[in-house]
Tab-separated table of N, CA, C and O in Angstrom:
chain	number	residue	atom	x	y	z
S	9	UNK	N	0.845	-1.175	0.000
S	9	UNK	CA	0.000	0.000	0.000
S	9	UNK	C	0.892	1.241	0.000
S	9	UNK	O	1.560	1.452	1.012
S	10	UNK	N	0.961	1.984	-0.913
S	10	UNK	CA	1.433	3.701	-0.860
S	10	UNK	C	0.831	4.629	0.093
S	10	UNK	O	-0.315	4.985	0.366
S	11	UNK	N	2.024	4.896	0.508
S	11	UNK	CA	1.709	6.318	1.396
S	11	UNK	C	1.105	7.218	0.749
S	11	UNK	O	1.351	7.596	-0.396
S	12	UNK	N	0.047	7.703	1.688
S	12	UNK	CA	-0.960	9.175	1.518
S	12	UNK	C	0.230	10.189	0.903
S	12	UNK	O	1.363	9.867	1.260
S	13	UNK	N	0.160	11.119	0.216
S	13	UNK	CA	0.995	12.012	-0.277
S	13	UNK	C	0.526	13.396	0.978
S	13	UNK	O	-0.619	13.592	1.384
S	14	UNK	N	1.443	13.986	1.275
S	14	UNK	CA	1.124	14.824	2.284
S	14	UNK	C	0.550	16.128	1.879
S	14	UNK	O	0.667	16.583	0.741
S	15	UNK	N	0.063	16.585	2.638
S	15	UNK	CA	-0.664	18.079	2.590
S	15	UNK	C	0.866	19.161	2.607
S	15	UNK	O	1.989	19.086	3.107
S	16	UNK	N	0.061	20.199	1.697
S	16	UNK	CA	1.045	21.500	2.674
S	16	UNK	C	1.336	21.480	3.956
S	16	UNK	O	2.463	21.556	4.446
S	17	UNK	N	0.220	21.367	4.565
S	17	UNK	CA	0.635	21.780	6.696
S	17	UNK	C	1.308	20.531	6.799
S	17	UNK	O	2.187	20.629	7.656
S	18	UNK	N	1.257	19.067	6.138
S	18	UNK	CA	1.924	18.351	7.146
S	18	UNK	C	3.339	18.246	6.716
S	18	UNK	O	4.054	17.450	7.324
S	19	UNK	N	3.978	19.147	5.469
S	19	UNK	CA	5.436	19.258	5.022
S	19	UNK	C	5.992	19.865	6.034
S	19	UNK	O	6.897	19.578	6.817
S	20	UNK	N	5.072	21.039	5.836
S	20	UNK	CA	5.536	22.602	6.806
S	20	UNK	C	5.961	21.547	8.677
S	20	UNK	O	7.015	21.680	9.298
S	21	UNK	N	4.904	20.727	9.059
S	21	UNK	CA	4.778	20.166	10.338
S	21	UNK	C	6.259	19.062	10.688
S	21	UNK	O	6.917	18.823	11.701
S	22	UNK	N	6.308	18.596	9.242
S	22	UNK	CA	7.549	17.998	9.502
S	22	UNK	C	8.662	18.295	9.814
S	22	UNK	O	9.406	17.521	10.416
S	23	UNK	N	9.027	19.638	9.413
S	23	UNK	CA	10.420	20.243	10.322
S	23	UNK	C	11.254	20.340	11.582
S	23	UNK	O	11.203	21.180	12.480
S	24	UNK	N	11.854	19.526	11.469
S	24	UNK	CA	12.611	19.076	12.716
S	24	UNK	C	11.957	17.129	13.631
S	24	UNK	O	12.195	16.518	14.673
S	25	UNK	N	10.928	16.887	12.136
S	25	UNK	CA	10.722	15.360	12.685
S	25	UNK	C	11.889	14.391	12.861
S	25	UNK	O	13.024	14.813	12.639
S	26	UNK	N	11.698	13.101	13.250
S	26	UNK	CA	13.042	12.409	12.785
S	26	UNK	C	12.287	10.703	12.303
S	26	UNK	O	11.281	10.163	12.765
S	27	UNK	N	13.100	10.286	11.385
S	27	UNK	CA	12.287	9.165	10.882
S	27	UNK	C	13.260	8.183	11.565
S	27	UNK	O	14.452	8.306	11.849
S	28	UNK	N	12.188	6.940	11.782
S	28	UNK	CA	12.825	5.565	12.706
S	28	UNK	C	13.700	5.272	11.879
S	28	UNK	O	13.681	5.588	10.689
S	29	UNK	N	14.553	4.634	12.448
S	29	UNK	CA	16.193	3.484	11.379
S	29	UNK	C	15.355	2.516	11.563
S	29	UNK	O	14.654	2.385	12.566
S	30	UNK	N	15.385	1.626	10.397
S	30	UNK	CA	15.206	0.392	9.991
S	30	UNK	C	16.222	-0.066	10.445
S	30	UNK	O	17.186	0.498	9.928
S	31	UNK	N	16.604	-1.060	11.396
S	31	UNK	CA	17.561	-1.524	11.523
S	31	UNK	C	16.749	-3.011	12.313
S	31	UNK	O	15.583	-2.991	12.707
S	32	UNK	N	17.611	-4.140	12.406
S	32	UNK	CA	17.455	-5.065	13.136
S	32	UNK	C	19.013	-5.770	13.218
S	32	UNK	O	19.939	-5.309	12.551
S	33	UNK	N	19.167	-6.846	14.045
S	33	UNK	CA	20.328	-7.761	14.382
S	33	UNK	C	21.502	-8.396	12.621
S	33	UNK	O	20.731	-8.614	11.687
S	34	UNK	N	22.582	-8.571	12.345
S	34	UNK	CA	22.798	-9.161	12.008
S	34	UNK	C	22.446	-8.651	10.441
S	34	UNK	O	21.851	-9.554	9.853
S	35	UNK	N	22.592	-7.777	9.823
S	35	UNK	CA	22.307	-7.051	8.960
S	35	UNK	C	23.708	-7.001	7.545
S	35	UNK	O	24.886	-6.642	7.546
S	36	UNK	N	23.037	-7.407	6.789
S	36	UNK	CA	24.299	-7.533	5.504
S	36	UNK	C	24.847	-6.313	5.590
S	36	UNK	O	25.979	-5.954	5.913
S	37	UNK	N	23.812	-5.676	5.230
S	37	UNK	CA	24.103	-4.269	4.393
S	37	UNK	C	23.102	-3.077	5.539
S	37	UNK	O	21.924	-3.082	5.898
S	38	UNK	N	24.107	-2.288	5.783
S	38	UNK	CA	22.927	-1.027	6.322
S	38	UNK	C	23.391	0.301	5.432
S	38	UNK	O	24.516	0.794	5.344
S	39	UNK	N	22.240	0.682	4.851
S	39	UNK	CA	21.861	1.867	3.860
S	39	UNK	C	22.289	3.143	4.668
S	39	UNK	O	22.276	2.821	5.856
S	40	UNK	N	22.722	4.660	4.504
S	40	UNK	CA	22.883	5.703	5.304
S	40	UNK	C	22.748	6.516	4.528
S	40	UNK	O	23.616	6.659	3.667
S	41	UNK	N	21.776	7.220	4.552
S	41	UNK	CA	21.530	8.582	3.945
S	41	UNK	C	21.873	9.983	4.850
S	41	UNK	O	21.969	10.088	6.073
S	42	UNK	N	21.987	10.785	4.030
S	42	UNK	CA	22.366	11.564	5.028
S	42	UNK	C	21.822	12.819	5.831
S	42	UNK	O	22.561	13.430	6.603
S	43	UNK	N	20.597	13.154	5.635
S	43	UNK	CA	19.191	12.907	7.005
S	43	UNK	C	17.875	13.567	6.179
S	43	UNK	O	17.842	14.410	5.283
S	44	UNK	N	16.786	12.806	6.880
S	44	UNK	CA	15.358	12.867	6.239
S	44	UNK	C	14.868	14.180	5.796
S	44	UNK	O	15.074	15.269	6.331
S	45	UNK	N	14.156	13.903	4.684
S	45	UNK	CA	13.530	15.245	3.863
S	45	UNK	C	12.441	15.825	4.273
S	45	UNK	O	12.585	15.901	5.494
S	46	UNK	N	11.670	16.174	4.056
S	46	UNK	CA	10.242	16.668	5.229
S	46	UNK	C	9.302	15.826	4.714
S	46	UNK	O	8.357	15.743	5.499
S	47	UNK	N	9.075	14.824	3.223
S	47	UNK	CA	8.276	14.115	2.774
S	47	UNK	C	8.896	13.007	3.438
S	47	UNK	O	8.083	12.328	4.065
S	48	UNK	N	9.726	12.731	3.478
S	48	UNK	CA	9.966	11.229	4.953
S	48	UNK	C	9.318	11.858	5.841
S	48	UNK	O	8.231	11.411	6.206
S	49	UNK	N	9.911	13.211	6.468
S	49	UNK	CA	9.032	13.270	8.158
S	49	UNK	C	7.840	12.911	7.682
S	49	UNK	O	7.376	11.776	7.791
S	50	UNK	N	7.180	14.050	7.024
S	50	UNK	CA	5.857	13.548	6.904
S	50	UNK	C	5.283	12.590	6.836
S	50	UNK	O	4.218	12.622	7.454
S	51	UNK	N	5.584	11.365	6.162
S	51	UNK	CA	5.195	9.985	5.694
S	51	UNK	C	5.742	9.206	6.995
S	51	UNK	O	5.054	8.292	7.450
S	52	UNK	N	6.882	9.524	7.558
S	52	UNK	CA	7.909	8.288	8.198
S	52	UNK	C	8.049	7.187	7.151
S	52	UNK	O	7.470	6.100	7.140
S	53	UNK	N	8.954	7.690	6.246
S	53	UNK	CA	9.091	6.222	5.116
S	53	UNK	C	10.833	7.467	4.853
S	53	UNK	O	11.127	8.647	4.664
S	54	UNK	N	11.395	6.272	5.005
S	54	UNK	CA	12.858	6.641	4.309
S	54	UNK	C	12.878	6.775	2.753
S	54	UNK	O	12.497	5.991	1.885
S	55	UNK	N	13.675	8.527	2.643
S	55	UNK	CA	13.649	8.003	1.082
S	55	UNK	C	12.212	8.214	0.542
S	55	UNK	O	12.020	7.731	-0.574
S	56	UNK	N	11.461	8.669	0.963
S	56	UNK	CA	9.787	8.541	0.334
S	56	UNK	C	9.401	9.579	-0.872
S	56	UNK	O	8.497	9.244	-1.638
S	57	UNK	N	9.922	10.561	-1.018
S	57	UNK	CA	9.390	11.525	-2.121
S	57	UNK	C	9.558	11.187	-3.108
S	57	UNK	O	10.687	10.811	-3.424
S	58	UNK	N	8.420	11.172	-4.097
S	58	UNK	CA	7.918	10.484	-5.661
S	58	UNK	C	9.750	10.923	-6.538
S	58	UNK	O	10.245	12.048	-6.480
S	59	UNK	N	10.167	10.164	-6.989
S	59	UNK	CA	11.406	10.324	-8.398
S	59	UNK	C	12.735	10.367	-6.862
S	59	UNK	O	13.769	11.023	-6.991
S	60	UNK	N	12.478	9.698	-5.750
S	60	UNK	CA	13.704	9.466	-4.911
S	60	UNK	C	14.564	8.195	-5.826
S	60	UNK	O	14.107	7.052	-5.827
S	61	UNK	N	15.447	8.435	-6.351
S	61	UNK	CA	16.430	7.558	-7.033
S	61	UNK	C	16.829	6.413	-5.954
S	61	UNK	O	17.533	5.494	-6.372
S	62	UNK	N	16.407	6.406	-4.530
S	62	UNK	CA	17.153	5.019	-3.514
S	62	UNK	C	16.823	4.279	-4.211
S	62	UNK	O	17.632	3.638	-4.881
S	63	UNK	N	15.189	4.063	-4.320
S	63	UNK	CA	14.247	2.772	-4.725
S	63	UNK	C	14.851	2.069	-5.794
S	63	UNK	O	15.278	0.916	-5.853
S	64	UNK	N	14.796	3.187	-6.815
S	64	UNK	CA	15.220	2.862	-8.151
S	64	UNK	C	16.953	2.273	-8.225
S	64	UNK	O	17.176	1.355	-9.014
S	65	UNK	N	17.657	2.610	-7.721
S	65	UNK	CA	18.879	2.121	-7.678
S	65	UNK	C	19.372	0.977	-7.023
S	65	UNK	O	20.174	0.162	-7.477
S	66	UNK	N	18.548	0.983	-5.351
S	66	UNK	CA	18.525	-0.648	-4.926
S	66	UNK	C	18.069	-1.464	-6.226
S	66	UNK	O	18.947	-2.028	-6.880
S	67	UNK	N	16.606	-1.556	-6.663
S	67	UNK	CA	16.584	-2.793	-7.778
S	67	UNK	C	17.842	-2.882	-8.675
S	67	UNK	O	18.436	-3.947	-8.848
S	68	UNK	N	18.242	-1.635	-9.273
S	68	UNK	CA	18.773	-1.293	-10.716
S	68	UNK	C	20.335	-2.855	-9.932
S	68	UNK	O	20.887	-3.793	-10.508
S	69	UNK	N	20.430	-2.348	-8.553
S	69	UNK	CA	21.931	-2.960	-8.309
S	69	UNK	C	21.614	-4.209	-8.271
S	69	UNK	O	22.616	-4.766	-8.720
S	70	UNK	N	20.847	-5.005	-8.016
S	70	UNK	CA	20.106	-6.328	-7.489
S	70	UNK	C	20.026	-6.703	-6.182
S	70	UNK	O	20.287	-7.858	-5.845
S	71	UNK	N	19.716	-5.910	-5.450
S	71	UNK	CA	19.239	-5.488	-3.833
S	71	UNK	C	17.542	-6.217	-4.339
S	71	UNK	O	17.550	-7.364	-3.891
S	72	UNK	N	16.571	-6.029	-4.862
S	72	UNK	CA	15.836	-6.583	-4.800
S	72	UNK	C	15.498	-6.770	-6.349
S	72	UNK	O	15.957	-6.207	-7.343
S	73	UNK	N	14.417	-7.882	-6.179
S	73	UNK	CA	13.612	-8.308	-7.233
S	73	UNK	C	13.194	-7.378	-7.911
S	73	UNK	O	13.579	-7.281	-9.076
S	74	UNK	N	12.172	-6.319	-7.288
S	74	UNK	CA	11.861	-5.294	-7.988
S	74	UNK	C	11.973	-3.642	-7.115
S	74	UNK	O	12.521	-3.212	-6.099
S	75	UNK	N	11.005	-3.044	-8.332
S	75	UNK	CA	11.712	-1.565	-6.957
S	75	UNK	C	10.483	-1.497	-6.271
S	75	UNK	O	9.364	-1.322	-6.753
S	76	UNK	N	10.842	-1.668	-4.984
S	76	UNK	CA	10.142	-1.209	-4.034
S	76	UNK	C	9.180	-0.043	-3.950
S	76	UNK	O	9.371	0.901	-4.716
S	77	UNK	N	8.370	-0.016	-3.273
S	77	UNK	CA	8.156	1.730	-2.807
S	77	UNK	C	8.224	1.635	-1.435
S	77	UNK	O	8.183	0.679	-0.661
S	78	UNK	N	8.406	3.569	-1.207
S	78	UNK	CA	8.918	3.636	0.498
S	78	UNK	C	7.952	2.915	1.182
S	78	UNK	O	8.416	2.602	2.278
S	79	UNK	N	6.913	2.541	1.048
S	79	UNK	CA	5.913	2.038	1.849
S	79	UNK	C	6.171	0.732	2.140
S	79	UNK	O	5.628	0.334	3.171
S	80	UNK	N	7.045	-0.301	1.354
S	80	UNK	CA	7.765	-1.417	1.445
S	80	UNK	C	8.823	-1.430	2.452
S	80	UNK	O	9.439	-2.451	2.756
S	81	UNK	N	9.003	-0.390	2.915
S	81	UNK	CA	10.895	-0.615	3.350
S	81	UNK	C	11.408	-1.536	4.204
S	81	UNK	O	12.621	-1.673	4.359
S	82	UNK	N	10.224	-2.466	5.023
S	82	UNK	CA	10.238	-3.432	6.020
S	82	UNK	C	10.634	-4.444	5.059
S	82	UNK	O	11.241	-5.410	5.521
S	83	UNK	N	10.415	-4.410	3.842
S	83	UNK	CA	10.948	-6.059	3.556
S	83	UNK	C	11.943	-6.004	3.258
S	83	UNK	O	12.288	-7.077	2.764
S	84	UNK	N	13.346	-4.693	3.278
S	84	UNK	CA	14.486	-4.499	3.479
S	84	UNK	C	15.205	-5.653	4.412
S	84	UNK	O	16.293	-6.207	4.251
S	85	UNK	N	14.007	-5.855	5.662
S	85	UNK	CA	14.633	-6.120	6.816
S	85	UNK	C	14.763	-7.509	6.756
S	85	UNK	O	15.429	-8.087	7.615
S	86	UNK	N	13.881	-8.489	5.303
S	86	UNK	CA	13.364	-9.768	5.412
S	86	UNK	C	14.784	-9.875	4.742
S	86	UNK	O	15.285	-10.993	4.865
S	87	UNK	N	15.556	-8.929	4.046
S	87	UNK	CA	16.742	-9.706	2.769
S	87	UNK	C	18.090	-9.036	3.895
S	87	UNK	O	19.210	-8.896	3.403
S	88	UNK	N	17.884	-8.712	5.187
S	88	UNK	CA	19.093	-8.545	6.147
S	88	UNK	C	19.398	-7.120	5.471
S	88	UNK	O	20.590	-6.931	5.226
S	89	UNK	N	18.757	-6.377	5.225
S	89	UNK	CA	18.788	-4.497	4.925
S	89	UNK	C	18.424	-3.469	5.447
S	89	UNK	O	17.347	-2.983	5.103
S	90	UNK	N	19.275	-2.805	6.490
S	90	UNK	CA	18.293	-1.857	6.835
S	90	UNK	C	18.688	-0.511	6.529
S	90	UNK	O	19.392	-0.540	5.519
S	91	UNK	N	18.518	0.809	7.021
S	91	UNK	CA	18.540	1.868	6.419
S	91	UNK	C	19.197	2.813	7.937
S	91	UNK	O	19.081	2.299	9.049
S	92	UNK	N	19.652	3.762	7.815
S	92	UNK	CA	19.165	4.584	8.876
S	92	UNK	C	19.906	6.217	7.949
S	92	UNK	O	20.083	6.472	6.758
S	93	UNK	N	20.125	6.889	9.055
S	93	UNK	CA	20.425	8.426	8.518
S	93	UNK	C	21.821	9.026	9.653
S	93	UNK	O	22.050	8.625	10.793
S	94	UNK	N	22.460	9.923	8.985
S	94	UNK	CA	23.672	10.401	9.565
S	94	UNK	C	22.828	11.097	10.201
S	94	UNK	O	22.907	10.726	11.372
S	95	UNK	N	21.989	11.971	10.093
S	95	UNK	CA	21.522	13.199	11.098
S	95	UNK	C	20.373	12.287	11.183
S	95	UNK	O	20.134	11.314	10.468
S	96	UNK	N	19.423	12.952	12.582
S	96	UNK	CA	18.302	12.339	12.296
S	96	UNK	C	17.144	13.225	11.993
S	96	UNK	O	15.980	12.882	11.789
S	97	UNK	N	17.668	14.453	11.998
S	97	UNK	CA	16.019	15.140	12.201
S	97	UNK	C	15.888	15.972	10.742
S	97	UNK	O	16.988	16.267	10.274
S	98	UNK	N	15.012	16.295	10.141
S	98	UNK	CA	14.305	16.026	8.716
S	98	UNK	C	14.824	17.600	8.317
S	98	UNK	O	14.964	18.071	9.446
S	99	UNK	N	15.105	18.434	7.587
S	99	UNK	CA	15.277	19.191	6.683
S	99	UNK	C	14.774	19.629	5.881
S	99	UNK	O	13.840	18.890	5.567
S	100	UNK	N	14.833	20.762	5.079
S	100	UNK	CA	14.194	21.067	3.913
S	100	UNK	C	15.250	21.557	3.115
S	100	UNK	O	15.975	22.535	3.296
S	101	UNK	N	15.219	20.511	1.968
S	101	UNK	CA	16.782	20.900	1.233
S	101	UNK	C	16.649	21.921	0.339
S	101	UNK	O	16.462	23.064	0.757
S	102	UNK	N	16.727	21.649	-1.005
S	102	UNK	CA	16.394	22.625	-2.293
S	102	UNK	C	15.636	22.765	-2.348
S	102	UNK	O	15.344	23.958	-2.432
S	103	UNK	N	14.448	21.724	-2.366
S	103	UNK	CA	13.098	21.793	-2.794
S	103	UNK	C	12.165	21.891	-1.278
S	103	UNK	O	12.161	20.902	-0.544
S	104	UNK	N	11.261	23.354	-0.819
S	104	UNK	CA	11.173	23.595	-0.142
S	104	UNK	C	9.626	23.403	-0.210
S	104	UNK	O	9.344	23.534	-1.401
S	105	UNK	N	8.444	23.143	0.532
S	105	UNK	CA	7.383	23.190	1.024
S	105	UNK	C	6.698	23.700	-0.297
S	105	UNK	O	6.921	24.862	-0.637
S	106	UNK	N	6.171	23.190	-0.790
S	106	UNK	CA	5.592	23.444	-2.357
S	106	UNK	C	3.655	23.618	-2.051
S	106	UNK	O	2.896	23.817	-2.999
């Protein structure tokens, strides 16, 4: 199931959220971005804003079968993948509250 796409107020609301690390025990590979956008805060999905190249580049590498969407990111955790962020609390980079 895809995440709700967020409202204006809940971009604006996300500033200064922080999104959970996917992480669990024993992990091949852990992903690190380097900290959440306000469409993660908003959503809590790593990586979540529509044309985010993660998705697309895990499949492209053969990380998975197919590309995911952020709303998937738990089955990261089924192939020993998890994710987390250098900073944790959410930002507004170039592209600002539209």
């Amino acid at each position: 199931m895809k995440a709700h796409k967020p409202t204006r107020k809940e971009l604006y609301d996300a500033v200064n959220r922080t999104v959970e690390d996917l992480i669990d025990h024993d992990l091949k590979v852990l992903f690190c971005g380097i900290n959440p956008g306000l469409y993660s805060g908003a959503t809590g999905l790593h990586f979540a804003r529509p044309g985010n190249r993660f998705w697309k580049a895990l499949h492209g590498a053969g990380f998975t079968e197919r590309q995911l969407d952020p709303s998937e990111e738990y089955e990261l955790l089924e192939r020993g993948y998890g994710i987390t962020c250098f900073v944790a609390r959410t930002t507004a980079g170039r592209r600002t509250v539209a």
